[in-house]
Short mmCIF file of N, CA, C and O in Angstrom, two decimals:
data_model
loop_
_atom_site.label_atom_id
_atom_site.label_comp_id
_atom_site.label_asym_id
_atom_site.label_seq_id
_atom_site.Cartn_x
_atom_site.Cartn_y
_atom_site.Cartn_z
N MET A 212 183.81 -58.21 114.87
CA MET A 212 182.36 -58.14 114.91
C MET A 212 181.88 -57.06 113.95
O MET A 212 182.38 -55.93 113.96
N ALA A 213 180.93 -57.38 113.13
CA ALA A 213 180.41 -56.42 112.16
C ALA A 213 179.53 -55.39 112.87
O ALA A 213 178.80 -55.71 113.81
N ARG A 214 179.63 -54.18 112.39
CA ARG A 214 178.79 -53.11 112.95
C ARG A 214 177.44 -53.10 112.27
O ARG A 214 177.30 -53.48 111.11
N LYS A 215 176.44 -52.61 112.99
CA LYS A 215 175.10 -52.49 112.42
C LYS A 215 175.10 -51.42 111.34
O LYS A 215 175.71 -50.38 111.48
N ILE A 216 174.41 -51.71 110.28
CA ILE A 216 174.20 -50.72 109.22
C ILE A 216 172.80 -50.16 109.42
O ILE A 216 171.82 -50.90 109.38
N TRP A 217 172.73 -48.87 109.65
CA TRP A 217 171.47 -48.21 109.95
C TRP A 217 170.83 -47.67 108.68
O TRP A 217 171.50 -47.08 107.85
N THR A 218 169.52 -47.82 108.57
CA THR A 218 168.80 -47.12 107.51
C THR A 218 168.52 -45.71 108.03
O THR A 218 168.57 -45.46 109.25
N ALA A 219 168.22 -44.80 107.12
CA ALA A 219 167.91 -43.43 107.55
C ALA A 219 166.70 -43.43 108.47
O ALA A 219 166.69 -42.73 109.49
N ALA A 220 165.71 -44.24 108.16
CA ALA A 220 164.49 -44.29 108.98
C ALA A 220 164.81 -44.78 110.40
O ALA A 220 164.30 -44.23 111.38
N GLU A 221 165.66 -45.80 110.51
CA GLU A 221 166.03 -46.30 111.83
C GLU A 221 166.81 -45.25 112.60
O GLU A 221 166.56 -45.03 113.79
N PHE A 222 167.75 -44.61 111.93
CA PHE A 222 168.60 -43.63 112.59
C PHE A 222 167.80 -42.44 113.06
O PHE A 222 168.04 -41.90 114.14
N GLU A 223 166.82 -42.02 112.27
CA GLU A 223 166.00 -40.87 112.65
C GLU A 223 165.13 -41.15 113.86
O GLU A 223 164.70 -40.22 114.55
N LYS A 224 164.86 -42.41 114.15
CA LYS A 224 164.05 -42.77 115.32
C LYS A 224 164.85 -42.68 116.62
O LYS A 224 164.27 -42.66 117.70
N LEU A 225 166.18 -42.62 116.52
CA LEU A 225 167.02 -42.51 117.71
C LEU A 225 166.96 -41.09 118.26
O LEU A 225 166.72 -40.13 117.53
N THR A 226 167.21 -40.97 119.54
CA THR A 226 167.30 -39.64 120.14
C THR A 226 168.59 -38.99 119.65
O THR A 226 169.52 -39.68 119.20
N PRO A 227 168.68 -37.67 119.74
CA PRO A 227 169.94 -37.01 119.36
C PRO A 227 171.15 -37.58 120.12
O PRO A 227 172.23 -37.75 119.53
N ALA A 228 170.99 -37.90 121.38
CA ALA A 228 172.09 -38.47 122.16
C ALA A 228 172.48 -39.84 121.62
O ALA A 228 173.67 -40.18 121.53
N GLU A 229 171.49 -40.66 121.26
CA GLU A 229 171.78 -41.98 120.69
C GLU A 229 172.46 -41.86 119.33
O GLU A 229 173.39 -42.60 119.02
N GLN A 230 172.00 -40.90 118.51
CA GLN A 230 172.62 -40.68 117.21
C GLN A 230 174.08 -40.28 117.39
O GLN A 230 174.97 -40.78 116.69
N ASP A 231 174.34 -39.38 118.33
CA ASP A 231 175.71 -38.92 118.58
C ASP A 231 176.57 -40.08 119.06
O ASP A 231 177.71 -40.24 118.63
N ALA A 232 176.03 -40.91 119.95
CA ALA A 232 176.78 -42.05 120.46
C ALA A 232 177.12 -43.03 119.33
O ALA A 232 178.24 -43.54 119.27
N GLU A 233 176.17 -43.28 118.44
CA GLU A 233 176.43 -44.18 117.30
C GLU A 233 177.49 -43.59 116.38
O GLU A 233 178.37 -44.30 115.89
N PHE A 234 177.41 -42.29 116.13
CA PHE A 234 178.39 -41.63 115.28
C PHE A 234 179.78 -41.73 115.91
O PHE A 234 180.75 -42.11 115.24
N GLN A 235 179.89 -41.39 117.18
CA GLN A 235 181.19 -41.45 117.87
C GLN A 235 181.75 -42.86 117.87
O GLN A 235 182.96 -43.06 117.70
N ALA A 236 180.90 -43.87 118.04
CA ALA A 236 181.35 -45.26 118.06
C ALA A 236 181.83 -45.73 116.68
O ALA A 236 182.59 -46.69 116.58
N SER A 237 181.40 -45.03 115.63
CA SER A 237 181.77 -45.45 114.27
C SER A 237 183.13 -44.92 113.83
O SER A 237 183.65 -45.34 112.80
N ILE A 238 183.70 -44.02 114.60
CA ILE A 238 184.99 -43.42 114.24
C ILE A 238 186.12 -44.37 114.64
O ILE A 238 186.23 -44.78 115.79
N VAL A 239 186.94 -44.73 113.66
CA VAL A 239 188.07 -45.64 113.90
C VAL A 239 189.33 -44.80 114.12
O VAL A 239 189.69 -43.98 113.29
N THR A 240 189.98 -45.02 115.26
CA THR A 240 191.20 -44.30 115.57
C THR A 240 192.43 -45.20 115.58
O THR A 240 193.54 -44.73 115.71
N ASP A 241 192.21 -46.50 115.42
CA ASP A 241 193.30 -47.47 115.41
C ASP A 241 193.35 -48.12 114.03
O ASP A 241 192.44 -48.84 113.64
N LEU A 242 194.42 -47.83 113.27
CA LEU A 242 194.51 -48.35 111.90
C LEU A 242 194.54 -49.87 111.84
O LEU A 242 194.23 -50.45 110.79
N SER A 243 194.86 -50.54 112.94
CA SER A 243 194.83 -52.00 112.92
C SER A 243 193.41 -52.54 112.80
O SER A 243 193.20 -53.70 112.47
N GLU A 244 192.41 -51.68 113.04
CA GLU A 244 191.01 -52.08 112.91
C GLU A 244 190.48 -51.87 111.49
O GLU A 244 189.37 -52.29 111.18
N VAL A 245 191.27 -51.23 110.63
CA VAL A 245 190.84 -50.94 109.26
C VAL A 245 191.21 -52.13 108.37
O VAL A 245 192.33 -52.62 108.44
N PRO A 246 190.27 -52.60 107.53
CA PRO A 246 190.60 -53.71 106.64
C PRO A 246 191.80 -53.35 105.76
O PRO A 246 191.87 -52.25 105.20
N PRO A 247 192.78 -54.26 105.64
CA PRO A 247 194.00 -53.97 104.88
C PRO A 247 193.73 -53.56 103.43
O PRO A 247 194.41 -52.68 102.90
N GLU A 248 192.73 -54.16 102.80
CA GLU A 248 192.42 -53.82 101.40
C GLU A 248 191.97 -52.37 101.29
O GLU A 248 192.35 -51.66 100.36
N PHE A 249 191.17 -51.92 102.24
CA PHE A 249 190.70 -50.54 102.23
C PHE A 249 191.86 -49.58 102.48
O PHE A 249 192.01 -48.57 101.79
N LEU A 250 192.71 -49.92 103.44
CA LEU A 250 193.85 -49.08 103.76
C LEU A 250 194.80 -48.98 102.56
O LEU A 250 195.29 -47.89 102.25
N ASP A 251 195.04 -50.09 101.86
CA ASP A 251 195.89 -50.07 100.67
C ASP A 251 195.30 -49.17 99.59
O ASP A 251 196.02 -48.41 98.94
N ARG A 252 193.99 -49.24 99.40
CA ARG A 252 193.33 -48.42 98.38
C ARG A 252 193.45 -46.93 98.72
O ARG A 252 193.77 -46.11 97.86
N ILE A 253 193.26 -46.60 99.98
CA ILE A 253 193.36 -45.20 100.41
C ILE A 253 194.80 -44.70 100.28
O ILE A 253 195.04 -43.59 99.81
N ARG A 254 195.78 -45.53 100.68
CA ARG A 254 197.19 -45.13 100.54
C ARG A 254 197.54 -44.87 99.09
O ARG A 254 198.23 -43.91 98.76
N SER A 255 197.09 -45.75 98.21
CA SER A 255 197.38 -45.60 96.78
C SER A 255 196.80 -44.30 96.24
O SER A 255 197.46 -43.57 95.50
N ARG A 256 195.58 -44.00 96.61
CA ARG A 256 194.94 -42.75 96.16
C ARG A 256 195.69 -41.54 96.70
O ARG A 256 195.92 -40.56 95.97
N LEU A 257 196.08 -41.60 97.96
CA LEU A 257 196.81 -40.49 98.56
C LEU A 257 198.14 -40.27 97.86
O LEU A 257 198.49 -39.13 97.50
N LEU A 258 198.89 -41.35 97.63
CA LEU A 258 200.18 -41.22 96.97
C LEU A 258 200.05 -40.70 95.54
O LEU A 258 200.87 -39.91 95.09
N SER A 259 199.00 -41.12 94.83
CA SER A 259 198.82 -40.64 93.46
C SER A 259 198.50 -39.15 93.43
O SER A 259 198.79 -38.48 92.45
N ARG A 260 197.92 -38.63 94.50
CA ARG A 260 197.57 -37.20 94.56
C ARG A 260 198.69 -36.35 95.12
O ARG A 260 198.70 -35.13 94.91
N THR A 261 199.62 -36.95 95.85
CA THR A 261 200.66 -36.16 96.49
C THR A 261 202.03 -36.33 95.86
O THR A 261 202.95 -35.58 96.18
N SER A 262 202.19 -37.32 94.98
CA SER A 262 203.47 -37.53 94.31
C SER A 262 203.74 -36.42 93.32
O SER A 262 202.82 -35.95 92.65
N PRO A 263 205.00 -36.00 93.19
CA PRO A 263 205.32 -34.97 92.20
C PRO A 263 205.07 -35.51 90.78
O PRO A 263 205.16 -36.73 90.55
N PRO A 264 204.73 -34.64 89.86
CA PRO A 264 204.50 -35.10 88.48
C PRO A 264 205.76 -35.74 87.91
O PRO A 264 206.88 -35.36 88.24
N ASN A 265 205.55 -36.68 87.02
CA ASN A 265 206.65 -37.36 86.36
C ASN A 265 207.21 -36.43 85.27
O ASN A 265 206.51 -36.11 84.33
N PRO A 266 208.48 -35.98 85.40
CA PRO A 266 209.03 -35.02 84.43
C PRO A 266 209.10 -35.57 83.01
O PRO A 266 209.00 -34.82 82.05
N SER A 267 209.23 -36.88 82.84
CA SER A 267 209.33 -37.44 81.50
C SER A 267 208.00 -37.43 80.76
O SER A 267 207.96 -37.51 79.55
N SER A 268 206.89 -37.27 81.49
CA SER A 268 205.59 -37.29 80.83
C SER A 268 205.14 -35.89 80.41
O SER A 268 204.16 -35.74 79.71
N SER A 269 205.81 -34.84 80.88
CA SER A 269 205.43 -33.49 80.48
C SER A 269 206.17 -33.07 79.23
O SER A 269 207.35 -33.32 79.07
N ALA A 270 205.43 -32.46 78.31
CA ALA A 270 206.07 -32.03 77.06
C ALA A 270 205.43 -30.76 76.55
O ALA A 270 204.32 -30.44 76.76
#
């Protein structure tokens, strides 16, 4: 099920408690709920930033 996309104006009309509830509901803690394409993109970016430099490319 797709989640609602809130505009700033809509979100500002919510009470602080409603805003907090929407924020908390938007946090994904189960990776099986993350689209595979997005997860692959994030993994690739992480690996490119954490992999050691290629010694053959340094001169």
